[in-house]
Structures are given as structure tokens and as C-alpha cells.
Coordinates of C-alpha atoms in Angstrom, one line a residue:
M1 CA 0.0 0.0 0.0
S2 CA 1.5 3.3 -1.1
V3 CA 1.3 6.3 1.1
S4 CA 0.9 9.8 -0.1
W5 CA 4.2 11.2 1.2
R6 CA 5.2 14.8 0.6
D7 CA 8.4 16.7 1.6
M8 CA 7.1 17.9 4.9
S9 CA 10.0 20.2 5.3
D10 CA 8.4 22.3 2.6
P11 CA 7.3 25.5 4.3
S12 CA 4.1 25.6 2.3
T13 CA 2.9 22.4 4.0
L14 CA 3.5 23.7 7.4
Q15 CA 1.8 26.9 6.4
E16 CA -1.3 24.8 5.3
L17 CA -1.3 23.2 8.8
Q18 CA -1.0 26.5 10.5
R19 CA -3.9 27.9 8.4
W20 CA -6.1 25.0 9.5
M21 CA -5.2 25.5 13.1
E22 CA -6.0 29.2 13.0
G23 CA -9.2 28.7 11.2
R24 CA -12.6 27.4 12.3
E25 CA -13.1 23.7 12.7
D26 CA -15.8 23.0 10.1
E27 CA -17.2 20.2 8.1
H28 CA -14.0 19.8 6.2
V29 CA -11.4 19.8 9.0
E30 CA -11.4 17.7 12.2
F31 CA -8.7 17.9 14.9
K32 CA -7.8 15.2 17.5
A33 CA -5.0 15.3 20.1
A34 CA -4.5 11.5 20.0
E35 CA -1.3 11.9 21.9
R36 CA -0.8 8.2 22.6
A37 CA -3.2 6.4 20.3
Y38 CA -6.4 6.8 18.3
G39 CA -9.1 4.1 18.0
H40 CA -9.3 2.3 14.7
D41 CA -13.1 2.4 14.6
D42 CA -13.1 6.1 15.5
L43 CA -10.8 6.7 12.6
L44 CA -13.1 4.7 10.2
R45 CA -16.2 6.6 11.4
Y46 CA -14.6 10.0 10.9
C47 CA -13.4 9.0 7.4
V48 CA -17.0 8.0 6.6
A49 CA -18.4 11.2 8.0
L50 CA -15.9 13.5 6.2
A51 CA -16.6 11.6 2.9
N52 CA -20.3 12.1 3.4
E53 CA -19.8 15.8 3.9
G54 CA -17.8 16.4 0.7
G55 CA -14.4 15.3 1.9
G56 CA -11.9 16.8 4.2
V57 CA -8.9 16.2 6.5
L58 CA -8.6 14.5 9.9
V59 CA -5.6 15.9 11.8
L60 CA -4.1 13.9 14.7
G61 CA -1.6 15.5 17.1
V62 CA -3.4 18.9 17.4
T63 CA -5.8 20.0 20.1
D64 CA -9.3 20.7 18.9
K65 CA -10.0 23.7 21.2
R66 CA -8.9 27.1 20.2
P67 CA -6.2 28.4 20.5
R68 CA -5.0 25.1 19.0
H69 CA -1.5 23.9 19.5
V70 CA 0.5 20.9 18.4
V71 CA 0.9 18.2 21.1
G72 CA 2.3 15.4 18.9
S73 CA 0.8 12.0 18.2
R74 CA 2.1 8.5 18.5
A75 CA -1.0 7.1 16.7
C76 CA -0.8 5.2 13.4
T77 CA 3.0 4.8 13.4
D78 CA 2.7 2.3 10.4
L79 CA 0.7 4.4 8.0
G80 CA 1.0 1.9 5.1
A81 CA -0.6 -0.9 7.2
K82 CA -3.2 1.5 8.5
L83 CA -4.2 2.7 5.0
K84 CA -4.5 -1.0 3.9
Q85 CA -6.8 -1.7 6.9
I86 CA -9.0 1.3 5.9
L87 CA -9.2 0.3 2.3
D88 CA -10.0 -3.3 3.2
T89 CA -12.9 -2.1 5.4
L90 CA -14.3 1.0 3.7
H91 CA -13.4 0.0 0.1
F92 CA -12.2 3.5 -0.8
R93 CA -8.8 5.1 -0.8
I94 CA -7.6 7.5 2.0
D95 CA -4.3 9.3 1.7
A96 CA -2.1 10.0 4.8
E97 CA 0.7 12.4 5.5
E98 CA 3.2 12.6 8.4
V99 CA 4.1 16.2 9.3
P100 CA 7.4 16.6 11.4
H101 CA 6.3 19.7 13.1
P102 CA 8.8 21.3 15.5
D103 CA 6.4 20.7 18.4
G104 CA 5.7 17.0 17.6
R105 CA 4.6 14.6 15.0
V106 CA 1.3 15.4 13.2
V107 CA -0.6 12.9 11.0
V108 CA -3.0 14.2 8.4
F109 CA -5.6 11.9 6.7
R110 CA -7.0 13.3 3.5
V111 CA -10.5 11.9 2.8
P112 CA -12.1 12.2 -0.6
S113 CA -15.7 13.1 -1.2
R114 CA -18.3 10.4 -1.6
P115 CA -19.5 9.7 -5.2
V116 CA -22.6 11.6 -6.3
G117 CA -25.7 9.9 -5.1
T118 CA -23.8 7.3 -3.0
P119 CA -23.3 7.8 0.8
R120 CA -20.3 6.1 2.5
D121 CA -21.0 3.6 5.3
L122 CA -19.2 1.6 7.9
R123 CA -20.7 -1.9 8.3
G124 CA -24.1 -0.6 7.1
Q125 CA -24.1 2.5 9.2
Y126 CA -24.0 6.0 7.6
W127 CA -22.2 8.6 9.7
M128 CA -22.3 12.4 9.8
R129 CA -21.0 15.0 12.2
S130 CA -23.2 16.9 14.6
G131 CA -21.2 19.5 16.6
E132 CA -18.3 17.6 18.2
S133 CA -20.0 14.2 17.9
L134 CA -20.7 11.7 15.3
V135 CA -24.3 10.6 14.7
P136 CA -26.1 8.3 12.3
M137 CA -27.1 10.1 9.2
T138 CA -30.7 11.3 9.2
S139 CA -33.2 9.8 6.8
D140 CA -33.8 13.2 5.2
K141 CA -30.0 13.6 4.5
L142 CA -29.9 10.1 3.1
R143 CA -32.8 10.8 0.8
Q144 CA -31.1 14.0 -0.5
I145 CA -28.0 12.0 -1.3
F146 CA -29.8 9.2 -3.1
A147 CA -31.8 11.7 -5.0
E148 CA -28.6 13.2 -6.5
A149 CA -28.1 10.1 -8.6
Q150 CA -31.4 10.4 -10.3
G151 CA -31.6 12.0 -13.6
P152 CA -34.1 14.6 -14.6
D153 CA -37.7 13.7 -13.7
F154 CA -39.1 12.1 -16.8
S155 CA -42.6 12.6 -15.7
A156 CA -42.1 16.4 -15.4
Q157 CA -40.8 16.7 -18.9
I158 CA -43.0 18.2 -21.7
C159 CA -44.3 15.8 -24.3
R160 CA -43.8 17.6 -27.6
G161 CA -46.9 17.3 -29.8
A162 CA -49.3 16.5 -27.0
A163 CA -52.2 18.9 -26.4
M164 CA -55.1 19.3 -24.0
S165 CA -57.3 17.3 -26.4
D166 CA -55.0 14.2 -25.6
L167 CA -56.3 14.3 -22.0
A168 CA -59.6 12.7 -21.1
P169 CA -62.0 15.3 -19.4
E170 CA -63.4 12.6 -17.1
A171 CA -59.9 11.8 -15.9
I172 CA -59.3 15.5 -15.2
E173 CA -62.6 15.8 -13.3
R174 CA -61.8 12.7 -11.2
F175 CA -58.4 14.3 -10.3
R176 CA -60.3 17.5 -9.3
T177 CA -62.7 15.6 -7.1
L178 CA -59.9 13.7 -5.3
W179 CA -57.8 16.9 -4.9
V180 CA -60.7 18.8 -3.4
R181 CA -61.5 15.9 -1.0
K182 CA -57.9 15.6 0.1
S183 CA -57.2 19.4 0.4
G184 CA -60.6 20.7 1.4
N185 CA -60.0 23.6 -1.0
E186 CA -63.4 24.2 -2.6
E187 CA -61.9 26.9 -4.9
L188 CA -60.5 24.1 -7.0
R189 CA -64.0 23.3 -8.3
S190 CA -64.2 26.6 -10.2
L191 CA -60.9 26.3 -12.0
S192 CA -60.7 25.6 -15.7
H193 CA -59.0 22.4 -16.8
E194 CA -56.0 24.4 -18.0
R195 CA -55.7 26.3 -14.7
L196 CA -56.2 23.1 -12.6
L197 CA -53.5 21.2 -14.3
A198 CA -51.1 24.2 -14.3
D199 CA -51.6 24.6 -10.5
A200 CA -50.8 20.9 -10.1
E201 CA -47.7 21.4 -12.2
L202 CA -49.0 18.8 -14.7
T203 CA -48.6 21.4 -17.5
F204 CA -46.1 24.2 -18.1
D205 CA -46.9 27.2 -20.4
G206 CA -49.5 25.0 -22.0
G207 CA -47.2 22.1 -22.5
I208 CA -48.4 18.7 -21.4
T209 CA -46.1 16.7 -19.2
Y210 CA -45.6 12.9 -19.4
A211 CA -47.1 12.7 -15.9
A212 CA -50.4 14.2 -17.2
L213 CA -50.4 11.7 -20.1
A214 CA -49.7 8.7 -17.8
L215 CA -52.5 9.7 -15.5
M216 CA -55.1 11.2 -17.7
G217 CA -54.2 10.4 -21.3
T218 CA -56.8 8.9 -23.7
R219 CA -56.2 5.5 -25.3
A220 CA -55.4 7.2 -28.6
A221 CA -53.0 9.7 -27.0
L222 CA -51.1 7.0 -25.1
G223 CA -50.8 5.0 -28.4
R224 CA -49.2 8.0 -30.0
H225 CA -47.0 9.4 -27.2
L226 CA -46.6 6.9 -24.3
A227 CA -47.7 3.4 -25.3
Q228 CA -45.5 1.9 -22.5
A229 CA -47.7 3.4 -19.9
E230 CA -50.2 0.6 -20.3
I231 CA -50.9 -1.9 -17.6
I232 CA -51.6 -5.5 -18.6
F233 CA -53.7 -7.7 -16.3
E234 CA -53.6 -11.5 -16.5
Y235 CA -55.3 -14.1 -14.4
R236 CA -54.2 -17.8 -14.2
S237 CA -56.3 -20.3 -12.2
S238 CA -53.2 -22.3 -11.3
D239 CA -49.4 -22.0 -11.3
A240 CA -49.3 -24.7 -13.9
S241 CA -51.4 -22.6 -16.4
I242 CA -49.3 -21.4 -19.3
E243 CA -52.1 -19.4 -21.0
A244 CA -53.9 -16.8 -19.0
Q245 CA -57.7 -17.5 -18.5
F246 CA -58.3 -13.7 -18.6
R247 CA -56.2 -10.9 -20.0
H248 CA -57.0 -7.2 -20.4
D249 CA -54.7 -4.5 -21.8
H250 CA -55.3 -1.1 -20.0
R251 CA -53.9 1.5 -22.3
E252 CA -55.4 4.7 -20.8
G253 CA -54.4 7.2 -18.1
F254 CA -54.3 5.6 -14.7
F255 CA -57.2 7.7 -13.4
L256 CA -59.4 6.1 -16.1
I257 CA -58.4 2.5 -15.4
D258 CA -57.5 2.1 -11.7
D259 CA -61.1 1.3 -10.5
V260 CA -61.6 -1.2 -13.4
L261 CA -58.3 -2.9 -12.7
R262 CA -59.1 -3.3 -9.0
E263 CA -62.5 -4.7 -9.8
Q264 CA -60.9 -7.3 -12.1
I265 CA -58.6 -8.3 -9.2
N266 CA -61.3 -8.3 -6.6
A267 CA -63.6 -10.4 -8.8
R268 CA -61.0 -13.2 -8.4
N269 CA -60.0 -12.4 -4.9
E270 CA -61.0 -15.4 -2.7
V271 CA -62.1 -14.9 0.9
Q272 CA -60.4 -16.9 3.7
T273 CA -62.0 -17.5 7.0
F274 CA -60.6 -17.8 10.5
R275 CA -62.1 -18.6 13.9
D276 CA -61.9 -16.3 16.9
G277 CA -63.6 -18.2 19.7
L278 CA -67.2 -18.7 18.6
F279 CA -66.9 -15.9 16.0
V280 CA -65.8 -16.8 12.4
G281 CA -64.0 -13.9 10.7
S282 CA -62.9 -13.5 7.1
I283 CA -60.3 -11.6 5.2
P284 CA -59.6 -11.4 1.4
T285 CA -56.7 -13.3 0.0
F286 CA -55.2 -10.0 -1.3
N287 CA -55.6 -7.0 1.0
E288 CA -57.0 -4.1 -0.9
I289 CA -54.5 -1.6 0.6
A290 CA -51.5 -3.8 -0.3
V291 CA -52.8 -4.2 -3.9
R292 CA -53.4 -0.5 -4.3
E293 CA -49.9 0.3 -3.0
A294 CA -48.3 -2.2 -5.4
L295 CA -50.1 -0.6 -8.3
L296 CA -49.3 3.0 -7.2
N297 CA -45.6 2.1 -6.8
A298 CA -45.5 0.5 -10.3
V299 CA -47.0 3.6 -11.9
A300 CA -45.0 6.2 -9.9
H301 CA -41.6 4.4 -9.9
R302 CA -41.3 2.6 -13.2
D303 CA -38.8 3.8 -15.8
Y304 CA -40.9 5.3 -18.6
A305 CA -37.8 5.6 -20.8
L306 CA -38.0 1.8 -21.3
G307 CA -40.5 0.4 -23.7
G308 CA -42.0 -2.4 -21.5
S309 CA -45.4 -2.4 -19.9
V310 CA -46.4 -3.0 -16.3
F311 CA -47.7 -6.5 -15.8
V312 CA -50.1 -7.5 -13.1
R313 CA -50.3 -11.3 -12.9
Q314 CA -52.9 -12.8 -10.5
H315 CA -53.0 -16.4 -9.3
P316 CA -55.4 -17.8 -6.6
R317 CA -52.9 -17.2 -3.8
R318 CA -50.3 -14.8 -5.1
L319 CA -50.3 -11.5 -7.1
N320 CA -47.2 -10.4 -8.9
V321 CA -46.6 -6.8 -10.2
V322 CA -43.7 -6.3 -12.5
S323 CA -42.6 -2.8 -13.7
P324 CA -39.8 -1.8 -16.1
G325 CA -36.6 -0.4 -14.7
G326 CA -34.6 -1.7 -11.8
L327 CA -34.6 -0.2 -8.3
P328 CA -33.3 3.4 -8.1
N329 CA -29.6 3.9 -7.1
G330 CA -28.9 3.1 -3.5
V331 CA -32.1 1.0 -3.1
T332 CA -32.0 -2.8 -2.8
P333 CA -34.6 -5.4 -1.8
D334 CA -33.0 -5.6 1.6
N335 CA -33.3 -1.8 2.4
I336 CA -36.3 -0.9 0.3
I337 CA -38.4 -0.2 3.4
E338 CA -36.0 2.4 4.8
R339 CA -34.9 4.1 1.6
H340 CA -37.3 6.0 -0.6
V341 CA -36.1 7.4 -3.9
P342 CA -39.0 8.4 -6.2
R343 CA -38.1 8.0 -9.9
N344 CA -41.1 10.1 -11.2
R345 CA -41.6 12.9 -8.7
R346 CA -44.4 14.6 -10.6
I347 CA -46.5 11.5 -10.6
A348 CA -45.8 10.8 -7.0
Q349 CA -46.7 14.4 -6.1
T350 CA -50.0 14.1 -8.0
F351 CA -50.8 10.9 -6.0
Q352 CA -50.2 12.9 -2.8
Y353 CA -52.6 15.6 -4.0
C354 CA -55.2 12.9 -4.5
G355 CA -54.7 11.3 -1.1
F356 CA -53.6 8.1 -2.7
V357 CA -50.4 8.2 -0.6
E358 CA -49.6 10.2 2.5
R359 CA -45.9 10.6 1.8
S360 CA -43.6 9.4 -0.9
G361 CA -42.2 5.9 -0.4
Q362 CA -44.8 4.8 2.2
G363 CA -46.3 2.1 -0.1
I364 CA -43.8 -0.7 0.7
D365 CA -44.3 -0.1 4.5
R366 CA -48.0 -0.5 4.0
M367 CA -47.7 -3.7 2.0
V368 CA -45.4 -5.2 4.6
R369 CA -47.7 -4.1 7.5
T370 CA -50.9 -5.5 6.1
S371 CA -49.2 -8.8 5.2
L372 CA -47.8 -9.3 8.8
E373 CA -51.1 -8.2 10.4
E374 CA -52.9 -10.9 8.4
A375 CA -50.3 -13.6 9.2
K376 CA -49.1 -13.9 5.7
H377 CA -45.6 -13.9 4.2
P378 CA -44.4 -10.4 3.7
P379 CA -44.0 -9.2 0.0
D380 CA -40.9 -10.5 -1.7
F381 CA -38.9 -9.0 -4.5
E382 CA -37.6 -12.2 -6.1
G383 CA -37.1 -11.6 -9.8
T384 CA -36.0 -7.9 -9.4
D385 CA -32.9 -7.1 -11.4
A386 CA -31.3 -4.1 -13.2
W387 CA -34.1 -4.0 -15.7
Q388 CA -37.3 -4.6 -13.7
V389 CA -38.8 -4.5 -10.2
S390 CA -40.9 -7.5 -9.3
V391 CA -43.0 -7.5 -6.1
T392 CA -45.2 -10.5 -5.1
L393 CA -48.0 -10.3 -2.6
H394 CA -48.7 -13.7 -0.9
G395 CA -52.3 -14.4 0.0
T396 CA -52.1 -17.6 2.1
V397 CA -52.8 -17.2 5.8
L398 CA -50.0 -19.2 7.4
D399 CA -51.6 -19.7 10.8
E400 CA -55.3 -18.9 11.5
R401 CA -54.6 -18.9 15.3
F402 CA -51.9 -16.3 15.0
L403 CA -54.1 -14.3 12.6
A404 CA -56.9 -14.2 15.2
F405 CA -54.4 -13.2 17.9
M406 CA -53.0 -10.4 15.7
Q407 CA -56.5 -9.1 15.1
K408 CA -57.1 -9.2 18.9
L409 CA -53.9 -7.2 19.6
K410 CA -54.7 -4.7 16.9
H411 CA -58.2 -4.0 18.3
E412 CA -57.1 -3.9 21.9
S413 CA -54.1 -1.5 21.3
S414 CA -55.0 2.1 21.1
A415 CA -51.4 3.1 20.3
G416 CA -51.1 0.6 17.4
F417 CA -48.0 -1.2 16.5
H418 CA -44.9 0.1 14.8
L419 CA -43.9 -1.8 11.7
D420 CA -40.8 -3.1 13.4
D421 CA -43.0 -4.5 16.2
L422 CA -44.9 -6.6 13.6
V423 CA -41.7 -7.8 12.1
V424 CA -40.5 -9.0 15.6
L425 CA -43.9 -10.7 16.3
D426 CA -43.7 -12.5 13.0
L427 CA -40.1 -13.7 13.6
V428 CA -41.0 -14.9 17.2
H429 CA -44.0 -16.7 15.9
R430 CA -41.9 -18.5 13.4
D431 CA -39.2 -19.3 16.0
E432 CA -36.7 -17.2 14.1
P433 CA -34.0 -15.2 15.8
V434 CA -34.6 -11.4 16.2
P435 CA -31.8 -9.5 14.3
P436 CA -29.9 -6.8 16.3
K437 CA -31.5 -3.9 14.5
Y438 CA -34.9 -5.0 15.9
R439 CA -33.8 -5.8 19.4
D440 CA -34.8 -2.4 20.8
R441 CA -38.4 -3.3 20.1
I442 CA -38.4 -6.3 22.5
N443 CA -38.8 -4.3 25.7
S444 CA -41.9 -2.4 24.5
L445 CA -43.6 -5.5 23.1
R446 CA -42.9 -7.3 26.4
D447 CA -44.4 -4.3 28.3
R448 CA -47.5 -4.6 26.2
G449 CA -47.9 -8.3 27.0
A450 CA -47.3 -9.5 23.4
I451 CA -44.1 -11.4 24.1
E452 CA -42.0 -12.7 27.0
T453 CA -38.2 -13.2 27.3
I454 CA -36.3 -16.1 28.7
G455 CA -32.7 -15.7 30.0
R456 CA -30.3 -12.8 29.4
G457 CA -27.5 -11.8 27.2
R458 CA -26.6 -13.9 24.1
G459 CA -28.7 -16.8 25.3
Q460 CA -31.9 -14.8 25.7
R461 CA -34.9 -16.3 23.9
V462 CA -38.1 -14.6 23.0
V463 CA -41.5 -16.3 22.9
L464 CA -45.0 -15.2 22.4
A465 CA -46.8 -14.3 25.6
R466 CA -48.9 -16.7 27.7
Q467 CA -52.0 -14.9 26.5
F468 CA -51.4 -16.2 22.9
Y469 CA -51.3 -19.8 23.9
E470 CA -54.3 -19.4 26.2
F471 CA -56.1 -17.6 23.4
V472 CA -55.6 -20.4 21.0
G473 CA -56.4 -23.0 23.6
K474 CA -52.9 -24.5 24.0
P475 CA -51.5 -23.4 27.4
G476 CA -49.4 -26.6 27.4
D477 CA -47.4 -25.3 24.5
Y478 CA -46.5 -22.2 26.6
T479 CA -45.3 -24.4 29.5
R480 CA -43.2 -26.5 27.1
R481 CA -41.6 -23.6 25.4
K482 CA -40.9 -21.6 28.5
G483 CA -40.5 -24.1 31.2
L484 CA -39.0 -27.2 29.8
D485 CA -36.1 -25.6 28.0
H486 CA -34.2 -25.2 31.3
E487 CA -34.5 -28.8 32.2
T488 CA -33.7 -29.9 28.7
N489 CA -30.4 -27.9 28.7
K490 CA -29.4 -29.5 32.0
Q491 CA -30.0 -33.0 30.6
L492 CA -27.9 -32.2 27.5
L493 CA -25.1 -31.1 29.7
L494 CA -25.4 -34.2 31.9
R495 CA -25.5 -36.5 28.9
H496 CA -22.2 -35.0 27.6
I497 CA -20.6 -35.2 31.0
T498 CA -21.7 -38.9 31.3
E499 CA -20.5 -39.9 27.9
N500 CA -17.0 -38.4 28.7
A501 CA -16.8 -39.6 32.2
Q502 CA -13.3 -41.1 31.9
I503 CA -11.6 -37.9 30.7
G504 CA -14.0 -35.3 32.1
S505 CA -15.5 -32.3 30.4
P506 CA -13.8 -28.9 30.4
M507 CA -15.8 -25.8 30.3
A508 CA -14.9 -25.1 26.7
D509 CA -16.5 -28.4 25.6
L510 CA -19.6 -27.7 27.6
Q511 CA -20.0 -24.3 26.0
D512 CA -19.9 -26.1 22.6
V513 CA -22.9 -28.2 23.8
L514 CA -25.0 -25.0 24.5
P515 CA -23.4 -22.2 22.4
A516 CA -26.4 -19.9 22.7
L517 CA -25.9 -19.6 26.5
S518 CA -23.6 -17.2 28.2
R519 CA -20.8 -18.5 30.5
G520 CA -22.8 -17.3 33.5
Q521 CA -25.9 -19.2 32.4
L522 CA -23.9 -22.3 31.8
R523 CA -22.3 -22.1 35.3
G524 CA -25.8 -21.7 36.7
L525 CA -26.9 -25.0 35.1
L526 CA -23.8 -26.8 36.3
N527 CA -24.2 -25.6 39.8
E528 CA -27.7 -27.0 39.8
L529 CA -26.4 -30.4 38.6
R530 CA -23.8 -30.3 41.5
Q531 CA -26.5 -29.4 44.1
E532 CA -28.6 -32.3 42.8
G533 CA -25.7 -34.7 43.3
K534 CA -25.4 -35.5 39.6
A535 CA -22.1 -34.0 38.6
E536 CA -19.1 -32.3 40.1
P537 CA -15.9 -30.4 39.0
R538 CA -12.5 -31.9 39.6
G539 CA -9.3 -29.9 39.4
T540 CA -8.2 -26.3 39.7
T541 CA -10.5 -23.5 38.5
R542 CA -9.1 -23.1 34.9
A543 CA -8.3 -26.8 34.4
A544 CA -11.4 -28.1 36.1
R545 CA -13.3 -30.9 34.4
W546 CA -16.8 -32.0 35.1
H547 CA -17.5 -35.7 36.0
P548 CA -20.7 -37.5 36.6
L549 CA -21.4 -38.7 40.2
P550 CA -22.4 -42.3 40.9
G551 CA -26.1 -43.0 40.2
S552 CA -26.6 -40.0 37.9
R553 CA -28.2 -40.7 34.5
A554 CA -29.1 -38.3 31.8
A555 CA -32.7 -38.4 30.6
E556 CA -33.5 -38.1 26.9
P557 CA -33.8 -34.4 26.2
S558 CA -37.1 -33.3 24.9
D559 CA -37.2 -32.8 21.1
G560 CA -39.6 -29.8 21.5
G561 CA -42.5 -31.8 20.1

């Protein structure tokens, strides 16, 4: 790894350092005394933060309070090795310079700016500076950065050759009605079509935008100017069907076809029932909110520069919406809930005027929320690539008992549940581990009586609360899940100790038997075995090995069934 060395005896270099020291510490310069050392992770975070703020320098060996003075730093003595570590972790190059100042050694890290539209991160966390501290980058700041990478808004561009006669009057009137209802502004009723569309920024100086065509264009107009705006609906009665049993090509503005399209979907939308005590409830296979959001996202975020159409393919238990153009820069199927980068802002803005969406990018949140509330698989994006976005809504209720429980929680909770709460409940119900980014939701869910925790630290387990098992009429399952695990773990330890009676079992081996438990939890189980006269340690503390006592026998551990 090469280091950006310069002749530091050059007076101009020392003058540059002196100028930084006399100036104001801002978003491009950061000083740290670091007299003895400087933490590697701290260095990485500051590099990320400076890159996200347009690049800058991190100076070690200088106090950060004015008047600043050189104190010298012994940090990062092997700059070549340090730069290699930085590159291996952050995947972008940092230059470093060593300044032999008369008052001590100064190290300068020169950090380049991030690329346009791409924030820098450290292990998935985006950092920025706030005063003298580093903080995670705000969602607004991230949205601003991601938006940089998007080209001009296609939907806001004027379509040459298009005229007011290309827009359907009934579509304009529907837009007017929706806008009045959402805004409460009755004055909109008296505006001419031309003034109404101009106020909505769907026309400019009489020119018709592609957004106006996509939302209000007649069939003939779309055929001439924007044929790819069509939405093709297909229904297949089974996954094995090659030919669609029903197909309809919707080549008109969205305000002309959205009701018809939803009617076609609902006509084939089966109703599923579930039992809640003596009451039998029902839900549609495809939640209307989720379907609407999938369609709105396809219209607002597709790439109209590509010639393909939007396809809506319905099967009895799944509905797939495919739109041309891959995900916007910076958005992936894994982070699509958190990152919202509208591709066609003018269309998205018009949907907000109508009340179709409350804020840009909220559609994915709603699709996930409705799926989890109805005990279904969340939407998946399998089939998404650089050329298309594919979202599939799954309609099968996975567990009627859990569905009834979720409906009960929803009706009893005045505060409602955060989307992350629903994700945690779904994971716990499926006996899946809760990832670290959701762990902060566990305490609130426990306080609300939705879940319970067993143990502490790494070995902590999360289960649904007793009320779930009582609600579904299986209190024994609760006892088994919460109460028997402790005894099962002891039996596993005793079995291992018994099978290795001749050589004994060191603590390291016993930790391998129950890797999810902390060392303290493991010692607690072993102490119980000793108190019960089943096993004992022999030898000094570090070299101690556990041996079975006469008459002890390990029972067969429960298989959890």
C-alpha cells in the first residue's frame, strides 16, 4: 500500500497546517489530540463522516479547542498498514501524510468526497458529524444524497406534440374531485381544466407533461405518445397454467383504469375464514390496501424511458406486479423499506394531492404491514434485477390462530404497533432469531404483553406471551416452550458429562454443547447439577473438568415436540 508522502520540510505544507489551526473547525477539518493512540473504529467513522460531507482532512496531534497547538501524536505509526486496513474495510482510498512539526509529529488523513448519489457507510451505518460528535445520518439527509443520482424527472418533462385534447375530461374531473376531497380547497372546483393542471404542475406554459399523459391520457394519446404506460392484467387459475384464463390491456391514463383494474382483481379475490372463539372472521386473500400500494408504486416508480409495460399477474394465492426499470440507485430489496427514492416525482406528487399516498415511499411499508397483520408472508422482490422491479403479494394465511391473535392485539391496542413490532412478532411466531436492528423493540412488546423473554445476554430467547397460547387453547405449548427448556439444557449437559466420564468435560467443551448460553448461564446449570448430586468439577478452576457422580443418569432431552 503506497502512502501519499510529501516533503514535509516544505514551508508551504507547514503553512497549510498553520492555516487549518488558526481557522474554524468546520465540516472539512477535524482535529484530534490523539497523543498516545487513536481508536481504529473512531478513525473509520470520521473517514466515513468526512466523505459524506464532501471530503476533508482529519488531523491527529493537534488539540481541537482554540487556540489550538501541536501536542504530537504516536498514533498510526505504520501508515502503510493503517491505510490498507482502511481500504479493506471501507473500500475507498484514503491518503495519509506525516508532518514533522517542531512541536511534535502530526498525522493528516485526507478523505475524498463520496461519489454523487452514494453515501459512504461503515458496516451498514452511515455517519455524519453533529457539533463535536458523530451521529447516524438522518433519513432526510440520506434521501437527499440518493436523489442526487437520479436524472431529470421524466414525468415532469413536456411531451412535444401533446395537447389538452389528448387528456380525457373525465380523468381531469376525477383528479379535481380527489384533490378537493384531500385538500378541502373548494376553490379548485371553479378552475378551468387548464388552470387546474397548471396549478398541479402537470402542465407548463400550455405544454403537457408525461405525468399528465400517464395519469389522464386517452387511449389514442397513449398510443401516439406513451404506449409503454399501459398496464396488462392477467389471471391464471393455477401456477401450472401457461395461458392466462383472462387478460386485459389497459392503455389509458391511470385515473381512467384504476377502478376497473381493482374490480378485475377483486372479482377473483378469494375470501379466507378464521375462527376467533365462537366468531368466524374473514379476510380477502389479497388485502386491498396492499394491492393499491403495489399498483401505485408501479406507476410512480417505473422507468418510462424503457418500452415495456407494467404486468399484473394474479393467481389464486399470489399476485405479482412487474414494472420496467430496476430499483433506483442506492435502493435494494434488503433496504427498500428504509430508503425511498422516487423516480417520477411529478406522478408521486400528484398521487399525494389525491390522497392516494400520505408521503412518498410509504407504499412498501403498508404492503409489509398488512401482510404481517394478516399472518401472511411479507411481500418479496424475487425476480428484481437491473431491468425490472418484481413484487409479489402472498395471500395464504399461514396460521389462523396467529391471525386471530394479531386481530385481537390490533383491536385492543389504542397506540397501534410500529412496523418493526410486527416484524418482531412474525419472527418470534416462526421461531426465528430477532436480528440486532430490531432488538430495541423487544422491551416495548414485552411491556405490552405481546411477548416474553427467557434468560439474558446472548442466550436470551423470545417467545409469544402466555395470552397467545391461552387464546388459541394450547396453554401446554407455553409451558413446554418456556418451562422445559431449562431442564432440557441440564439434561444435555449431563449427557455430555456422562459420555465423557473417563476424561472429564472442560468448560470449553460444555460451551460447545450449548453455544447460545452465556458463560454465566452455563455455570448456573452446572451448579444445579452439582447441588442435585449429579455432577461435580475436579481440578483447579481453569483446568477443572466435570465428571458424573455415581447413580446419575441423563434423561433423553425433549425434542420440543
